[in-house]
Coordinates of C-alpha atoms and ligand atoms in Angstrom, one line a residue:
X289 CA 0.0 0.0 0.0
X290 CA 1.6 3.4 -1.4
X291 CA 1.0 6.8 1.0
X292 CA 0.7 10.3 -0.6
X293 CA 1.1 13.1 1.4
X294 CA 1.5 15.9 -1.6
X295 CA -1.5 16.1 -3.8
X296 CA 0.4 16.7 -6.8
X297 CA 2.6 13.9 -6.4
X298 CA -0.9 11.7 -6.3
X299 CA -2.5 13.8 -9.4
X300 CA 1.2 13.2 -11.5
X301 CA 0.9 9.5 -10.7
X302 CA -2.8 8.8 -10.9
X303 CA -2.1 9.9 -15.1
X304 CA -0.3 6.7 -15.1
X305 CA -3.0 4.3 -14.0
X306 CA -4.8 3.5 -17.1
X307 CA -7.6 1.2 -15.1
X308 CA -10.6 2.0 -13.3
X309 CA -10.6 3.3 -10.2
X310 CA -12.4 3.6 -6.7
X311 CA -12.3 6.5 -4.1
X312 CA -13.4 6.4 -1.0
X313 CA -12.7 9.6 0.8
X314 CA -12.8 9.6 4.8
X315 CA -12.2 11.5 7.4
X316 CA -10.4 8.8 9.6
X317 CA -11.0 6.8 12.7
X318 CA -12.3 4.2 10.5
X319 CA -14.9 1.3 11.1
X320 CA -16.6 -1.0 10.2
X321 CA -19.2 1.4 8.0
X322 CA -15.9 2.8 6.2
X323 CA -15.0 -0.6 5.7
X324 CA -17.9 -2.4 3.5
X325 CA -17.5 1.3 1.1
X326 CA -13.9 0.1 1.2
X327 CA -14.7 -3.7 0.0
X328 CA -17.4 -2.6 -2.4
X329 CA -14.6 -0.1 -3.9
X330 CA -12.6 -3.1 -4.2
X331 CA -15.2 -5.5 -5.3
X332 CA -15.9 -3.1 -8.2
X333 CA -13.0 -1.1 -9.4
X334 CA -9.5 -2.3 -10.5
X335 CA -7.5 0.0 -7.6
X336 CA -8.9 1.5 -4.6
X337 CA -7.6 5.0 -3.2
X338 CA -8.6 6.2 0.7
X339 CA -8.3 9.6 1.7
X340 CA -8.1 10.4 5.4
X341 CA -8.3 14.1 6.2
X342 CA -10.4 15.8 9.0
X343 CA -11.4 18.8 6.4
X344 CA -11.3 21.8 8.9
X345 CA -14.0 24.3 6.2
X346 CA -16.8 21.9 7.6
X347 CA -16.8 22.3 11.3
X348 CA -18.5 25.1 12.3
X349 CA -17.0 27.3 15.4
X350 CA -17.4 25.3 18.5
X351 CA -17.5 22.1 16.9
X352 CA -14.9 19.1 17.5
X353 CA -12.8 19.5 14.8
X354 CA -9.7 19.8 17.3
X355 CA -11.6 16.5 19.4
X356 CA -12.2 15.0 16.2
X357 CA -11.1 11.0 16.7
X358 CA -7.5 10.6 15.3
X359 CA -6.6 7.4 15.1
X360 CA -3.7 7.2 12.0
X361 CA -2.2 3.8 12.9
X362 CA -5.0 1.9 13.3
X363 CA -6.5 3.3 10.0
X364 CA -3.8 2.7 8.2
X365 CA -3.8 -0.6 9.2
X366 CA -7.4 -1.8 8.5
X367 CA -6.6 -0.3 4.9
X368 CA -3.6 -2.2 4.4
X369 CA -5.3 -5.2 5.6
X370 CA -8.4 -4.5 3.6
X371 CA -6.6 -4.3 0.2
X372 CA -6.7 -0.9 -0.1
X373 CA -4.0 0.9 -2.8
X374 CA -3.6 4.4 -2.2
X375 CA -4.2 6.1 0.9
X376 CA -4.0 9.6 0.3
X377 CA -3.1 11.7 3.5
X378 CA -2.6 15.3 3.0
X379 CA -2.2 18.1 5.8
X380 CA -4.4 21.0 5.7
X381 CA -1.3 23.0 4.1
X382 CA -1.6 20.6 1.2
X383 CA -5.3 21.2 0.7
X384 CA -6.0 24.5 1.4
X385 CA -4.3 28.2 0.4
X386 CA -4.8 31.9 2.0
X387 CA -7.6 33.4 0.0
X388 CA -9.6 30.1 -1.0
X389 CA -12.5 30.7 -3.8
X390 CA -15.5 29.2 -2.2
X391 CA -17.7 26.8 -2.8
X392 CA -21.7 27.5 -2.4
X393 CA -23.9 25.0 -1.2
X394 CA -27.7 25.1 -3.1
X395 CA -29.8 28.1 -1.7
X396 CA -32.4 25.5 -0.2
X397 CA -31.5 22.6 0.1
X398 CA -27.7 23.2 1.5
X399 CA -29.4 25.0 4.6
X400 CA -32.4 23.1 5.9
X401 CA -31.9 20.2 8.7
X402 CA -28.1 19.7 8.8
X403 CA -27.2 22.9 6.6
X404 CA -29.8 24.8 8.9
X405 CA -28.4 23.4 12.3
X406 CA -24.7 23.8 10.8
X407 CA -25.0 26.3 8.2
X408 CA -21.8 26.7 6.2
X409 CA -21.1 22.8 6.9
X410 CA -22.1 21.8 3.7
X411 CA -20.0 24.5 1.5
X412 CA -17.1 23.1 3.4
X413 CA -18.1 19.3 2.0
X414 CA -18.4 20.4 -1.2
X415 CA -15.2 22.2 -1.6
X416 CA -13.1 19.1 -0.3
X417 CA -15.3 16.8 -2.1
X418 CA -14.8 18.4 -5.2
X419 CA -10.9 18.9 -4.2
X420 CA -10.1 15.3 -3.7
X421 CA -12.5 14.3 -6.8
X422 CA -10.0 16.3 -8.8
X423 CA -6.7 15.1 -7.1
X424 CA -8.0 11.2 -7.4
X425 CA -10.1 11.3 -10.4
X426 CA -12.0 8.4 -9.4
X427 CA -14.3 5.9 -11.8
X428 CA -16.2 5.2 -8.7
X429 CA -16.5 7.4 -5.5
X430 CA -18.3 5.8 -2.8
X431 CA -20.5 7.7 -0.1
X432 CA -22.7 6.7 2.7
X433 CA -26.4 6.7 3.2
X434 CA -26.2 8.0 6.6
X435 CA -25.2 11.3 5.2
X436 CA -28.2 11.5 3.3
X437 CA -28.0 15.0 2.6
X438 CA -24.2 15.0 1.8
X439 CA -24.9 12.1 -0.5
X440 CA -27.6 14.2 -2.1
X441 CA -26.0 17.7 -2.4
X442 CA -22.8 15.6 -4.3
X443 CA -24.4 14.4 -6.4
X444 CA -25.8 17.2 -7.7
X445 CA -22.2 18.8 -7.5
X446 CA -21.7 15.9 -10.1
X447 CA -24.4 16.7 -12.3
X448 CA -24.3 20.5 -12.0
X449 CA -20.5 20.8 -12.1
X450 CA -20.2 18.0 -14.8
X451 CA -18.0 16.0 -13.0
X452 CA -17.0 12.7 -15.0
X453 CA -17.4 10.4 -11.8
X454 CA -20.2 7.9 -10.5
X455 CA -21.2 8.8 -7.0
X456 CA -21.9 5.4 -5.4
X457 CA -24.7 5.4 -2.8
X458 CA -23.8 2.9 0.3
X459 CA -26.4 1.2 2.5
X460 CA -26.1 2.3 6.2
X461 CA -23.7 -0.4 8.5
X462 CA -25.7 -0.5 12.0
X463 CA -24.0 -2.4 15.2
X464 CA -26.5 -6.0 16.2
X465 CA -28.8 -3.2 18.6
X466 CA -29.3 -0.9 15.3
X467 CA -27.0 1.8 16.2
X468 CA -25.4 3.6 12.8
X469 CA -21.5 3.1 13.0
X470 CA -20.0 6.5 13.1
X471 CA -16.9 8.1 14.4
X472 CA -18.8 9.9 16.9
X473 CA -19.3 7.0 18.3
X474 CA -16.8 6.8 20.6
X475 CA -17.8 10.0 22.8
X476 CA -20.8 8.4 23.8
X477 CA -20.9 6.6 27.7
X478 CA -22.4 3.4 28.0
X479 CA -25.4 5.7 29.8
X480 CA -25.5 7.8 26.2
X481 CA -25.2 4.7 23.8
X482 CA -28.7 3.7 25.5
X483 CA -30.3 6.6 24.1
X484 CA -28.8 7.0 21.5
X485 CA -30.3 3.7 20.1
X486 CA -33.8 5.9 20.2
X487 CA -32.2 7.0 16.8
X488 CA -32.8 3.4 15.0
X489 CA -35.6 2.4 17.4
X490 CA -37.9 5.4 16.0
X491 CA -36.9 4.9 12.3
X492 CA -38.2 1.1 13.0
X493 CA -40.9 2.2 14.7
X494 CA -41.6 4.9 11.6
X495 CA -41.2 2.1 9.0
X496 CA -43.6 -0.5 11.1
X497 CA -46.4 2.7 10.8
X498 CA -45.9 2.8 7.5
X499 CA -45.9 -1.3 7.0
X500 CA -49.3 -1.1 8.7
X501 CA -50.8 1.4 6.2
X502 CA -50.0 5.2 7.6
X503 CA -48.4 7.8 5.5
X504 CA -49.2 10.9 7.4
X505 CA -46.2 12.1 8.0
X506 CA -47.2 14.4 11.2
X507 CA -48.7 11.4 12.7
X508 CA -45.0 9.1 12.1
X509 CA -43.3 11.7 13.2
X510 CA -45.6 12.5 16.4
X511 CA -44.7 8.8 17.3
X512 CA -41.0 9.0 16.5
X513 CA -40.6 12.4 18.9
X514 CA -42.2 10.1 21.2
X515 CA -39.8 7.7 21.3
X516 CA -36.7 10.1 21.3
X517 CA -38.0 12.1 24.6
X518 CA -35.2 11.4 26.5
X519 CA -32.5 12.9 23.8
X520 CA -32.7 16.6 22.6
X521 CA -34.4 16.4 19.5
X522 CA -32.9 18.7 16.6
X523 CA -35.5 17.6 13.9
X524 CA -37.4 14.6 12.8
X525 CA -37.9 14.6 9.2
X526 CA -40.1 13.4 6.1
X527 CA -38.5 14.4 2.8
X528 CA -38.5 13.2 -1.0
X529 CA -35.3 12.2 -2.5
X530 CA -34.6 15.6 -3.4
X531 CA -35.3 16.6 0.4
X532 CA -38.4 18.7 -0.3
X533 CA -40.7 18.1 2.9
X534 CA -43.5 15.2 2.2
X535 CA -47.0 15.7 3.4
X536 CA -47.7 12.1 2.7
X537 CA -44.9 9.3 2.5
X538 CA -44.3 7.8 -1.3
X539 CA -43.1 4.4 -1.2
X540 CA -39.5 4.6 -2.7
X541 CA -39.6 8.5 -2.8
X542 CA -38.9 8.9 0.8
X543 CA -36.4 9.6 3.3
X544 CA -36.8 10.0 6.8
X545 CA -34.1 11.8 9.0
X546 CA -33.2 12.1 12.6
X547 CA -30.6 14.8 14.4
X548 CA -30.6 14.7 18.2
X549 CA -28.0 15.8 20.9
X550 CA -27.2 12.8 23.3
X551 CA -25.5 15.2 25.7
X552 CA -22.7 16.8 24.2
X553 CA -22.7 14.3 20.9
X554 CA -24.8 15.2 17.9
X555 CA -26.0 12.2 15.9
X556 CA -28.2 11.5 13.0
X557 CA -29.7 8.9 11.2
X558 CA -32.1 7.9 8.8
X559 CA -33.8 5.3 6.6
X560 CA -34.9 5.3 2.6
X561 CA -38.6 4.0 2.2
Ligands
LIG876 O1 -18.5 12.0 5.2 C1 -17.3 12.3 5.5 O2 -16.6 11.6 6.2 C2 -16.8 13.7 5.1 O3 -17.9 14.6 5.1 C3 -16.1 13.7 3.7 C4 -17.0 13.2 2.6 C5 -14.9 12.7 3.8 C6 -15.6 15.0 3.4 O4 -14.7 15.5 4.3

């Protein structure tokens, strides 16, 4: 497995791979959720390239950037083991200059639920997103479902910006008890981790309602709030694929989306109907 530090080093050499290719861009402390868009970059593309870089221009002030879960070792390893290529591993020098021409999340739907809680977060996605599309130049880049809105707003960077790369859409990895892997994980005590699996337990209980014949969204998402009362509830959600708000659910033209604050740890979730 071959490390790149300088971006220009990877853009000189990735001219010389004449094969397909699969990006799967992180920002560390990797598990097991980075890990199956890791084997299905492998499965499906003749070299795979990693990028870990906690991208500062999408933490908003007070966030945990400088908390952020740094783990470099272990990360390293688990792509080595996994068959991974290219890790790409840049400092912020590398990726950003003084003066940097920015990036604009769409009007709407860049600052509602996640862009309204964290407004400015998504700008900062898209401007690395686009940065390490361009440095890799991937066939295939691979992003989570659980970052529904992410996954949404780049791939209309892709179609709007013309960008000759297919953005792959990867099913959520949950722990046995339903609780979405993410690097946040790890702040939450063993008291916290109990609520925080309200987060899957109301998206079930949301997609039993809507087994049994409901579609009223107020009335799911009366239920859900119900269900989360012991974490501080940012929003409960009912959107279409393209994240306007649904009245009524459509079957397969729905997503619905969870934020809460489990003490100090924001986490979110979400399932496609
Ligand atoms: O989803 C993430 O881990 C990050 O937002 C990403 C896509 C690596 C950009 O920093």
């Amino acid at each position: 497995m071959k490390i790149f530090k300088d971006p220009k080093e990877l853009i000189k050499f990735r001219q010389s791979i004449k094969k397909s290719v699969g990006f799967v861009p992180t920002m560390g402390a990797l598990h097991n959720g980075h890990l199956s868009l890791i084997k299905r970059s492998i499965l499906e593309n003749d070299y795979t390239i990693v990028s870990i870089f906690v991208n500062p221009t999408q933490f908003l002030e007070g966030e945990d950037f400088d908390k952020y879960p740094k783990k470099i070792e272990a990360d390293l390893k688990i792509c080595s083991l996994a068959g991974v290529d290219f890790v790409f591993l840049p400092d912020i020098d590398d990726m950003y200059q003084d003066h940097e021409l920015s990036i604009k999340a769409p009007k709407i739907e860049g600052f509602i639920l996640e862009g309204y809680k964290r407004a400015g977060h998504f700008d900062g996605v898209l401007q690395i997103v686009l940065k390490l599309l361009n440095i890799t130049k991937p066939t295939n880049a691979y992003f989570g479902k659980k970052d529904a809105q992410q996954l949404y707003m780049i791939i209309k960077m892709k179609e709007q910006l013309f960008l000759d790369t297919n953005i792959i859409a990867c099913e959520i990895v949950r722990e046995a008890d339903g609780l979405a892997l993410s690097s946040r994980n790890v702040y939450l005590s063993k008291e916290d981790r109990q609520k925080a699996l309200n987060l899957s337990k109301s998206l079930k209980l949301a997609t039993k309602l809507i087994m049994d014949g409901e579609r009223d969204s107020k009335v799911i998402k009366s239920h859900m709030r119900k269900i989360l009362k012991d974490c501080h509830v940012e929003y409960v959600e009912i959107v279409d694929r393209e994240f306007k708000k649904l009245e009524k659910v459509e079957i397969s033209n729905t997503i619905i989306l969870v934020a809460v604050k489990v003490n100090e740890t924001r986490l979110i979730d979400n399932i496609w109907i």
